[in-house]
Amino acid sequence: MKGVVPIDRAGQERVPPPAPVGTPARFLQQEELEALTHLEDLVSGDIPFELVYSDEYVDGAVVGLSPKVLKKLRNGDFSYQEYVDLHGYTRAEARAVVIDFVQESFARKLRCILIISGRGLNSRDKEPVLKQGLVSWLIRAPLKSMVLAFASARSYDGGAGAFYILLRRNKGGAPLVTPAN
């Protein structure tokens, strides 16, 4: 080690770490974008519905709704505040009645309503035309922005031929205005 000269440490500084990059990793950006999109959908009412079908029973809820709330709705734990019976209506007439009924109920700040669609036993092909239509109407505009969940009613409220519908909270003071159907 003859001739080795120690390094002068007077001007030495530690090399600083690289500055953090301004954008998060790609997977974090994607997660944040998905979360933001989900929140915007929640606020606007554009959330997709999760549907559960069986031969007699149908229920649906916006994605992310607490399973406890849906279970209470299925069990009839929410008292319905108003109802409409669709027996005797054609499909087109029933659709208009349902849209008016749900919009009016939402405007009146009701939370749970009952719609009796019937089981279709007296229809031409013994098919529940109105029941199938009702599910379709509830998960599409203009009603989907007002509906949180729906479930086939308990037997004492109409059973498989009726639905409990849980409406979103209407906190606005202005009357509900929707575009022409």
PDB file of N, CA and C in Angstrom, residues 125-161:
ATOM      1  N   ASP A 125     -99.598 -16.172 -23.866  1.00  0.00           N
ATOM      2  CA  ASP A 125     -98.715 -17.335 -23.864  1.00  0.00           C
ATOM      3  C   ASP A 125     -98.359 -17.798 -22.460  1.00  0.00           C
ATOM      4  N   LYS A 126     -99.121 -17.360 -21.483  1.00  0.00           N
ATOM      5  CA  LYS A 126     -98.859 -17.679 -20.077  1.00  0.00           C
ATOM      6  C   LYS A 126     -97.456 -17.242 -19.654  1.00  0.00           C
ATOM      7  N   GLU A 127     -96.947 -16.200 -20.307  1.00  0.00           N
ATOM      8  CA  GLU A 127     -95.627 -15.644 -20.006  1.00  0.00           C
ATOM      9  C   GLU A 127     -95.801 -14.328 -19.240  1.00  0.00           C
ATOM     10  N   PRO A 128     -94.948 -14.071 -18.266  1.00  0.00           N
ATOM     11  CA  PRO A 128     -95.041 -12.824 -17.493  1.00  0.00           C
ATOM     12  C   PRO A 128     -94.443 -11.637 -18.248  1.00  0.00           C
ATOM     13  N   VAL A 129     -95.179 -11.140 -19.230  1.00  0.00           N
ATOM     14  CA  VAL A 129     -94.694 -10.063 -20.099  1.00  0.00           C
ATOM     15  C   VAL A 129     -94.391  -8.800 -19.293  1.00  0.00           C
ATOM     16  N   LEU A 130     -95.315  -8.402 -18.435  1.00  0.00           N
ATOM     17  CA  LEU A 130     -95.115  -7.173 -17.664  1.00  0.00           C
ATOM     18  C   LEU A 130     -94.005  -7.333 -16.636  1.00  0.00           C
ATOM     19  N   LYS A 131     -93.883  -8.513 -16.065  1.00  0.00           N
ATOM     20  CA  LYS A 131     -92.836  -8.768 -15.081  1.00  0.00           C
ATOM     21  C   LYS A 131     -91.459  -8.623 -15.721  1.00  0.00           C
ATOM     22  N   GLN A 132     -91.287  -9.200 -16.893  1.00  0.00           N
ATOM     23  CA  GLN A 132     -90.013  -9.084 -17.605  1.00  0.00           C
ATOM     24  C   GLN A 132     -89.764  -7.642 -18.033  1.00  0.00           C
ATOM     25  N   GLY A 133     -90.816  -6.996 -18.497  1.00  0.00           N
ATOM     26  CA  GLY A 133     -90.678  -5.600 -18.900  1.00  0.00           C
ATOM     27  C   GLY A 133     -90.313  -4.706 -17.734  1.00  0.00           C
ATOM     28  N   LEU A 134     -90.918  -4.951 -16.582  1.00  0.00           N
ATOM     29  CA  LEU A 134     -90.666  -4.132 -15.405  1.00  0.00           C
ATOM     30  C   LEU A 134     -89.194  -4.157 -15.023  1.00  0.00           C
ATOM     31  N   VAL A 135     -88.595  -5.328 -15.019  1.00  0.00           N
ATOM     32  CA  VAL A 135     -87.166  -5.432 -14.696  1.00  0.00           C
ATOM     33  C   VAL A 135     -86.352  -4.613 -15.684  1.00  0.00           C
ATOM     34  N   SER A 136     -86.675  -4.736 -16.947  1.00  0.00           N
ATOM     35  CA  SER A 136     -85.968  -3.990 -17.983  1.00  0.00           C
ATOM     36  C   SER A 136     -86.135  -2.480 -17.802  1.00  0.00           C
ATOM     37  N   TRP A 137     -87.319  -2.028 -17.477  1.00  0.00           N
ATOM     38  CA  TRP A 137     -87.576  -0.597 -17.317  1.00  0.00           C
ATOM     39  C   TRP A 137     -86.840  -0.025 -16.118  1.00  0.00           C
ATOM     40  N   LEU A 138     -86.748  -0.819 -15.042  1.00  0.00           N
ATOM     41  CA  LEU A 138     -86.130  -0.329 -13.809  1.00  0.00           C
ATOM     42  C   LEU A 138     -84.618  -0.145 -13.948  1.00  0.00           C
ATOM     43  N   ILE A 139     -83.979  -0.917 -14.817  1.00  0.00           N
ATOM     44  CA  ILE A 139     -82.518  -0.845 -14.923  1.00  0.00           C
ATOM     45  C   ILE A 139     -82.051   0.028 -16.084  1.00  0.00           C
ATOM     46  N   ARG A 140     -82.986   0.706 -16.738  1.00  0.00           N
ATOM     47  CA  ARG A 140     -82.638   1.593 -17.857  1.00  0.00           C
ATOM     48  C   ARG A 140     -83.185   2.995 -17.590  1.00  0.00           C
ATOM     49  N   ALA A 141     -82.630   3.957 -18.324  1.00  0.00           N
ATOM     50  CA  ALA A 141     -83.109   5.335 -18.212  1.00  0.00           C
ATOM     51  C   ALA A 141     -84.561   5.381 -18.652  1.00  0.00           C
ATOM     52  N   PRO A 142     -85.366   6.198 -18.074  1.00  0.00           N
ATOM     53  CA  PRO A 142     -85.056   7.248 -17.110  1.00  0.00           C
ATOM     54  C   PRO A 142     -85.137   6.807 -15.648  1.00  0.00           C
ATOM     55  N   LEU A 143     -85.466   5.539 -15.374  1.00  0.00           N
ATOM     56  CA  LEU A 143     -85.698   5.128 -13.989  1.00  0.00           C
ATOM     57  C   LEU A 143     -84.441   4.703 -13.240  1.00  0.00           C
ATOM     58  N   LYS A 144     -83.417   4.248 -13.936  1.00  0.00           N
ATOM     59  CA  LYS A 144     -82.270   3.680 -13.236  1.00  0.00           C
ATOM     60  C   LYS A 144     -81.552   4.683 -12.354  1.00  0.00           C
ATOM     61  N   SER A 145     -81.677   5.953 -12.640  1.00  0.00           N
ATOM     62  CA  SER A 145     -81.029   6.953 -11.795  1.00  0.00           C
ATOM     63  C   SER A 145     -81.793   7.175 -10.486  1.00  0.00           C
ATOM     64  N   MET A 146     -83.000   6.638 -10.378  1.00  0.00           N
ATOM     65  CA  MET A 146     -83.814   6.809  -9.170  1.00  0.00           C
ATOM     66  C   MET A 146     -83.888   5.540  -8.331  1.00  0.00           C
ATOM     67  N   VAL A 147     -83.581   4.380  -8.941  1.00  0.00           N
ATOM     68  CA  VAL A 147     -83.768   3.082  -8.286  1.00  0.00           C
ATOM     69  C   VAL A 147     -82.448   2.578  -7.715  1.00  0.00           C
ATOM     70  N   LEU A 148     -82.454   2.213  -6.430  1.00  0.00           N
ATOM     71  CA  LEU A 148     -81.296   1.590  -5.798  1.00  0.00           C
ATOM     72  C   LEU A 148     -81.365   0.077  -5.913  1.00  0.00           C
ATOM     73  N   ALA A 149     -82.549  -0.488  -5.671  1.00  0.00           N
ATOM     74  CA  ALA A 149     -82.691  -1.938  -5.688  1.00  0.00           C
ATOM     75  C   ALA A 149     -84.159  -2.306  -5.866  1.00  0.00           C
ATOM     76  N   PHE A 150     -84.372  -3.556  -6.270  1.00  0.00           N
ATOM     77  CA  PHE A 150     -85.724  -4.097  -6.335  1.00  0.00           C
ATOM     78  C   PHE A 150     -85.651  -5.586  -6.061  1.00  0.00           C
ATOM     79  N   ALA A 151     -86.756  -6.141  -5.581  1.00  0.00           N
ATOM     80  CA  ALA A 151     -86.807  -7.564  -5.257  1.00  0.00           C
ATOM     81  C   ALA A 151     -88.243  -8.039  -5.336  1.00  0.00           C
ATOM     82  N   SER A 152     -88.398  -9.298  -5.697  1.00  0.00           N
ATOM     83  CA  SER A 152     -89.736  -9.894  -5.689  1.00  0.00           C
ATOM     84  C   SER A 152     -90.306  -9.778  -4.283  1.00  0.00           C
ATOM     85  N   ALA A 153     -91.591  -9.497  -4.217  1.00  0.00           N
ATOM     86  CA  ALA A 153     -92.248  -9.245  -2.931  1.00  0.00           C
ATOM     87  C   ALA A 153     -92.508 -10.544  -2.170  1.00  0.00           C
ATOM     88  N   ARG A 154     -92.748 -10.402  -0.906  1.00  0.00           N
ATOM     89  CA  ARG A 154     -93.140 -11.534  -0.050  1.00  0.00           C
ATOM     90  C   ARG A 154     -94.546 -11.967  -0.475  1.00  0.00           C
ATOM     91  N   SER A 155     -94.928 -13.173  -0.144  1.00  0.00           N
ATOM     92  CA  SER A 155     -96.209 -13.721  -0.606  1.00  0.00           C
ATOM     93  C   SER A 155     -97.399 -12.873  -0.165  1.00  0.00           C
ATOM     94  N   TYR A 156     -97.349 -12.291   1.023  1.00  0.00           N
ATOM     95  CA  TYR A 156     -98.475 -11.484   1.499  1.00  0.00           C
ATOM     96  C   TYR A 156     -98.575 -10.132   0.799  1.00  0.00           C
ATOM     97  N   ASP A 157     -97.546  -9.743   0.038  1.00  0.00           N
ATOM     98  CA  ASP A 157     -97.593  -8.487  -0.723  1.00  0.00           C
ATOM     99  C   ASP A 157     -97.701  -8.728  -2.224  1.00  0.00           C
ATOM    100  N   GLY A 158     -97.910  -9.955  -2.641  1.00  0.00           N
ATOM    101  CA  GLY A 158     -98.053 -10.244  -4.066  1.00  0.00           C
ATOM    102  C   GLY A 158     -97.104 -11.304  -4.589  1.00  0.00           C
ATOM    103  N   GLY A 159     -96.135 -11.708  -3.786  1.00  0.00           N
ATOM    104  CA  GLY A 159     -95.226 -12.779  -4.177  1.00  0.00           C
ATOM    105  C   GLY A 159     -94.480 -12.490  -5.460  1.00  0.00           C
ATOM    106  N   ALA A 160     -94.355 -13.519  -6.294  1.00  0.00           N
ATOM    107  CA  ALA A 160     -93.582 -13.421  -7.533  1.00  0.00           C
ATOM    108  C   ALA A 160     -94.214 -12.476  -8.549  1.00  0.00           C
ATOM    109  N   GLY A 161     -95.435 -12.032  -8.292  1.00  0.00           N
ATOM    110  CA  GLY A 161     -96.095 -11.108  -9.213  1.00  0.00           C
ATOM    111  C   GLY A 161     -96.020  -9.666  -8.771  1.00  0.00           C
TER     112      GLY A 161
END
